[in-house]
Amino acid sequence: MNHDEIEQRLRDAALRPQDEAFTGRVLAALPARFSPGLRVAALRGFAAATRFGVVLLLITVAQQWYVSGSGNSETLVVIASFVALVFAATSRLCGSLIPPSVQRLLWRGR
Amino acid sequence: MLIARVLRNDDRQAFGELVRRHQSLVRGFLRRMLGGTPELADDLAQETFIKAHRGLRGFRGGATLAVWLCAIATNELRAEWRRRARRAEFLEEDPSADLPLDVDLGSGRDLAIGLALLPEAQRAALVLCFEHGLTHEEAAAVMGCPLGTLKSHVSRGKARLRDWLAEDRETA
């Protein structure tokens, strides 16, 4: 038996399993997908929670700083400047920390 | 086109079509490599397609999808062999002992047994190049080896298979 015959026998004896049940089985095993609407809502929720967390952290740090400090007006100015700086830097880097809907409310309130 | 649909909308119908088109290659390759354990081969084929779905965004199109899928299947196969070797080491048994050579080997049982007895690299090279019609370059990409090494696997594999078949015929 020469090499060409071996090649031909391999081609003839090829295993080619094909059935619809396997396709169904693979599709059923794929991870559940988010609908586009759900995905957008999840992303918005995550962004809102992150903003809220950052703002809460800033407030907590400022309050702790004020309590542990001398409590005079100079400290208050320093803390306010620090918070304003961090707020501005974070907003510039990650987008506004105040959601647009809240911003609109604030502007309307004025 | 199908890939774009899967990527854009996570279109399951389009992915189903990809599975339909490539399952015979992936499942056939794995069945040969696992020496006739179709259930295990299909489990690994399923895992291959799930990983392909997860990593489809990383498919750059440098290779054909068939080659990319075979490369994932080869990784699954290597992981399975590592698991077998660990289990065999733990149980102190022969890792090839659980390869039932008499189950669903397709047409040409003697050829199937001869293939199953070849070293894994030679078997993979023959199955990819001749059973599934991949080029030498594509088979080398699947196996992650240089082209020269692949050609050597093909040539040695064919020679060993020819000797085994001749021996088998004489015995019969």
Coordinates of C-alpha atoms in Angstrom, one line a residue:
Chain A
M1 CA 0.0 0.0 0.0
N2 CA 1.6 3.3 -1.0
H3 CA 1.2 6.7 0.6
D4 CA -1.5 7.9 -1.9
E5 CA -3.6 4.9 -1.0
I6 CA -3.3 5.7 2.7
E7 CA -4.4 9.3 2.0
Q8 CA -7.4 8.1 0.0
R9 CA -8.4 5.6 2.7
L10 CA -8.2 8.4 5.3
R11 CA -10.4 10.6 3.1
D12 CA -12.9 7.8 2.6
A13 CA -13.1 6.9 6.3
A14 CA -13.4 10.4 7.6
L15 CA -15.8 10.8 10.5
R16 CA -18.2 13.7 9.8
P17 CA -20.9 13.6 12.5
Q18 CA -23.7 16.1 11.8
D19 CA -27.0 16.4 13.5
E20 CA -29.4 19.1 14.6
A21 CA -29.5 17.8 18.2
F22 CA -25.9 18.8 18.7
T23 CA -26.6 22.4 17.4
G24 CA -29.5 22.6 19.8
R25 CA -27.4 21.3 22.7
V26 CA -24.7 23.9 22.0
L27 CA -27.2 26.8 21.8
A28 CA -28.9 25.6 25.0
A29 CA -25.5 25.6 26.8
L30 CA -24.6 29.2 25.8
P31 CA -24.8 31.7 28.7
A32 CA -28.1 33.6 29.0
R33 CA -27.9 36.9 27.2
F34 CA -29.2 40.2 28.3
S35 CA -31.7 41.9 26.1
P36 CA -30.3 45.2 24.7
G37 CA -32.7 47.2 26.9
L38 CA -31.7 45.3 30.0
R39 CA -28.0 45.7 29.2
V40 CA -28.4 49.5 28.8
A41 CA -30.4 49.6 32.1
A42 CA -27.7 47.6 33.9
L43 CA -24.9 49.8 32.6
R44 CA -26.8 53.0 33.6
G45 CA -27.5 51.5 37.0
F46 CA -23.9 50.7 37.5
A47 CA -22.8 54.2 36.4
A48 CA -25.3 55.8 38.8
A49 CA -24.2 53.6 41.7
T50 CA -20.6 54.4 41.0
R51 CA -21.3 58.2 41.0
F52 CA -23.3 57.9 44.2
G53 CA -20.5 56.0 45.8
V54 CA -17.9 58.6 44.8
V55 CA -20.0 61.5 46.1
L56 CA -20.7 59.6 49.4
L57 CA -17.0 58.9 49.8
L58 CA -16.2 62.6 49.3
I59 CA -18.8 63.7 51.9
T60 CA -17.5 61.1 54.4
V61 CA -13.9 62.1 54.0
A62 CA -14.8 65.8 54.3
Q63 CA -16.9 65.2 57.4
Q64 CA -14.2 63.0 59.1
W65 CA -11.6 65.6 58.2
Y66 CA -13.7 68.4 59.8
V67 CA -14.4 66.4 62.9
S68 CA -10.8 65.4 63.5
G69 CA -9.5 68.9 62.7
S70 CA -9.8 72.1 64.9
G71 CA -13.3 72.8 63.5
N72 CA -12.6 76.5 62.7
S73 CA -13.6 78.3 59.5
E74 CA -10.1 78.0 58.0
T75 CA -10.3 74.2 58.1
L76 CA -13.8 74.5 56.5
V77 CA -12.4 76.5 53.6
V78 CA -9.5 74.0 53.1
I79 CA -11.9 71.1 53.1
A80 CA -14.3 72.8 50.8
S81 CA -11.4 73.6 48.4
F82 CA -10.2 70.0 48.5
V83 CA -13.7 68.6 47.9
A84 CA -14.3 71.1 45.0
L85 CA -10.9 70.1 43.4
V86 CA -11.6 66.4 43.7
F87 CA -15.1 66.9 42.4
A88 CA -13.9 68.9 39.4
A89 CA -11.1 66.4 38.6
T90 CA -13.3 63.4 38.9
S91 CA -16.0 65.0 36.8
R92 CA -13.5 65.9 34.2
L93 CA -12.0 62.3 34.1
C94 CA -15.2 60.2 34.5
G95 CA -18.0 62.5 33.4
S96 CA -20.3 64.5 35.6
L97 CA -20.9 63.0 39.1
I98 CA -24.3 64.5 39.2
P99 CA -26.7 62.7 36.8
P100 CA -28.2 64.9 34.1
S101 CA -31.8 64.4 35.5
V102 CA -30.6 65.8 38.9
Q103 CA -28.7 68.6 37.2
R104 CA -31.9 69.7 35.3
L105 CA -33.8 69.7 38.6
L106 CA -31.2 71.9 40.3
W107 CA -31.2 74.4 37.4
R108 CA -35.0 74.5 37.5
G109 CA -34.9 75.1 41.2
R110 CA -32.9 78.2 40.7
Chain B
M1 CA -21.4 37.8 7.7
L2 CA -22.6 35.3 10.3
I3 CA -19.8 36.3 12.6
A4 CA -20.8 40.0 12.2
R5 CA -24.4 39.1 13.1
V6 CA -23.3 37.2 16.2
L7 CA -21.0 40.0 17.3
R8 CA -23.5 42.8 16.7
N9 CA -26.6 41.4 18.2
D10 CA -25.5 38.2 19.9
D11 CA -27.7 36.5 17.2
R12 CA -28.2 32.9 18.4
Q13 CA -29.6 31.8 15.0
A14 CA -26.5 33.0 13.2
F15 CA -24.3 31.2 15.8
G16 CA -26.4 28.1 15.3
E17 CA -25.6 28.3 11.6
L18 CA -21.9 28.5 12.4
V19 CA -22.2 25.4 14.6
R20 CA -24.1 23.6 11.8
R21 CA -21.4 24.4 9.3
H22 CA -18.4 23.4 11.4
Q23 CA -19.6 20.7 13.8
S24 CA -18.6 17.8 11.5
L25 CA -15.1 19.0 11.4
V26 CA -14.7 19.7 15.1
R27 CA -16.6 16.6 16.3
G28 CA -15.0 14.3 13.7
F29 CA -11.5 15.6 14.7
L30 CA -12.2 15.1 18.4
R31 CA -13.7 11.7 17.9
R32 CA -10.6 10.5 16.0
M33 CA -8.3 12.0 18.6
L34 CA -10.1 10.5 21.5
G35 CA -10.1 7.0 19.9
G36 CA -13.8 6.4 19.7
T37 CA -15.4 7.9 22.8
P38 CA -18.1 9.9 21.0
E39 CA -19.8 11.2 24.2
L40 CA -16.6 12.7 25.5
A41 CA -15.7 14.0 22.0
D42 CA -19.1 15.7 21.8
D43 CA -18.7 17.2 25.3
L44 CA -15.4 18.7 24.2
A45 CA -16.9 19.9 20.9
Q46 CA -19.6 21.6 22.9
E47 CA -17.1 23.3 25.1
T48 CA -15.1 24.3 22.0
F49 CA -18.2 26.1 20.5
I50 CA -19.0 27.8 23.8
K51 CA -15.5 29.1 24.1
A52 CA -15.6 30.2 20.5
H53 CA -18.8 32.1 21.2
R54 CA -17.2 33.8 24.2
G55 CA -14.0 34.6 22.3
L56 CA -15.5 35.5 18.9
R57 CA -14.7 39.1 19.4
G58 CA -11.0 38.1 19.5
F59 CA -11.2 36.3 16.2
R60 CA -9.2 38.5 13.8
G61 CA -9.8 36.6 10.6
G62 CA -6.1 35.9 10.0
A63 CA -7.0 32.2 9.9
T64 CA -10.2 30.7 8.7
L65 CA -12.9 30.1 11.2
A66 CA -12.4 26.3 10.8
V67 CA -8.7 26.6 11.7
W68 CA -9.5 28.8 14.7
L69 CA -12.2 26.3 15.9
C70 CA -9.8 23.4 15.5
A71 CA -7.1 25.3 17.5
I72 CA -9.7 25.7 20.4
A73 CA -10.6 22.0 20.1
T74 CA -6.9 21.1 20.3
N75 CA -6.5 23.1 23.5
E76 CA -9.6 21.3 24.9
L77 CA -8.0 18.0 23.9
R78 CA -4.7 18.9 25.6
A79 CA -6.6 19.9 28.8
E80 CA -8.5 16.5 28.7
W81 CA -5.2 14.6 28.2
R82 CA -3.7 16.5 31.2
R83 CA -6.7 15.6 33.3
R84 CA -6.4 11.9 32.2
A85 CA -2.7 11.9 33.0
R86 CA -3.3 13.3 36.5
R87 CA -6.1 10.9 37.1
A88 CA -4.0 8.0 35.9
E89 CA -1.1 9.1 38.1
F90 CA -3.4 9.3 41.1
L91 CA -5.0 5.9 40.4
E92 CA -1.7 4.4 39.2
E93 CA -3.3 3.2 35.9
D94 CA -2.5 3.4 32.2
P95 CA -3.9 6.7 30.9
S96 CA -4.8 5.0 27.5
A97 CA -6.6 2.2 29.2
D98 CA -10.0 3.9 29.0
L99 CA -9.9 4.3 25.2
P100 CA -12.4 1.8 23.9
L101 CA -11.1 1.1 20.4
D102 CA -14.1 -1.0 19.4
V103 CA -16.7 1.7 19.7
D104 CA -18.0 3.7 16.7
L105 CA -14.8 4.0 14.8
G106 CA -16.5 4.7 11.5
S107 CA -15.9 2.8 8.3
G108 CA -12.6 1.0 8.1
R109 CA -12.1 -0.3 11.5
D110 CA -8.5 -1.4 10.8
L111 CA -7.6 2.1 9.7
A112 CA -9.3 3.6 12.8
I113 CA -7.4 1.3 15.1
G114 CA -4.2 2.0 13.2
L115 CA -4.8 5.7 13.6
A116 CA -5.6 5.3 17.3
L117 CA -2.3 3.6 17.9
L118 CA -0.3 6.5 16.3
P119 CA 1.3 9.1 18.6
E120 CA -1.1 12.0 19.1
A121 CA 0.8 14.5 17.0
Q122 CA 1.0 12.2 14.0
R123 CA -2.7 11.2 14.4
A124 CA -3.7 14.9 14.6
A125 CA -1.7 15.7 11.5
L126 CA -3.1 12.9 9.4
V127 CA -6.7 13.6 10.5
L128 CA -6.5 17.3 9.9
C129 CA -4.8 17.1 6.5
F130 CA -6.5 14.1 5.0
E131 CA -9.8 13.5 6.7
H132 CA -10.7 17.2 6.9
G133 CA -8.7 18.6 4.0
L134 CA -6.7 21.3 5.9
T135 CA -3.6 22.5 4.2
H136 CA -0.2 21.8 5.9
E137 CA 0.0 25.4 6.9
E138 CA -3.5 25.4 8.4
A139 CA -2.8 22.1 10.3
A140 CA 0.5 23.5 11.6
A141 CA -1.4 26.6 12.8
V142 CA -4.0 24.4 14.6
M143 CA -1.3 22.3 16.3
G144 CA 0.9 25.3 17.1
C145 CA 4.0 23.8 15.5
P146 CA 6.3 24.8 12.7
L147 CA 5.5 23.8 9.1
G148 CA 8.5 21.5 8.9
T149 CA 7.5 19.6 12.1
L150 CA 4.0 19.2 10.8
K151 CA 5.3 17.7 7.5
S152 CA 7.5 15.4 9.5
H153 CA 4.4 14.2 11.6
V154 CA 2.5 13.6 8.4
S155 CA 5.2 11.6 6.7
R156 CA 6.0 9.5 9.8
G157 CA 2.4 9.0 10.5
K158 CA 1.7 7.7 7.0
A159 CA 4.7 5.4 7.1
R160 CA 3.6 3.9 10.5
L161 CA 0.0 3.6 9.4
R162 CA 1.1 1.8 6.2
D163 CA 3.3 -0.6 8.1
W164 CA 0.5 -1.3 10.6
L165 CA -2.0 -1.9 7.9
A166 CA 0.4 -4.2 6.0
E167 CA 1.1 -6.1 9.3
D168 CA -2.7 -6.3 10.0
R169 CA -3.4 -7.7 6.5
E170 CA -0.7 -10.3 6.9
T171 CA -2.0 -11.4 10.3
A172 CA -5.5 -11.7 8.8

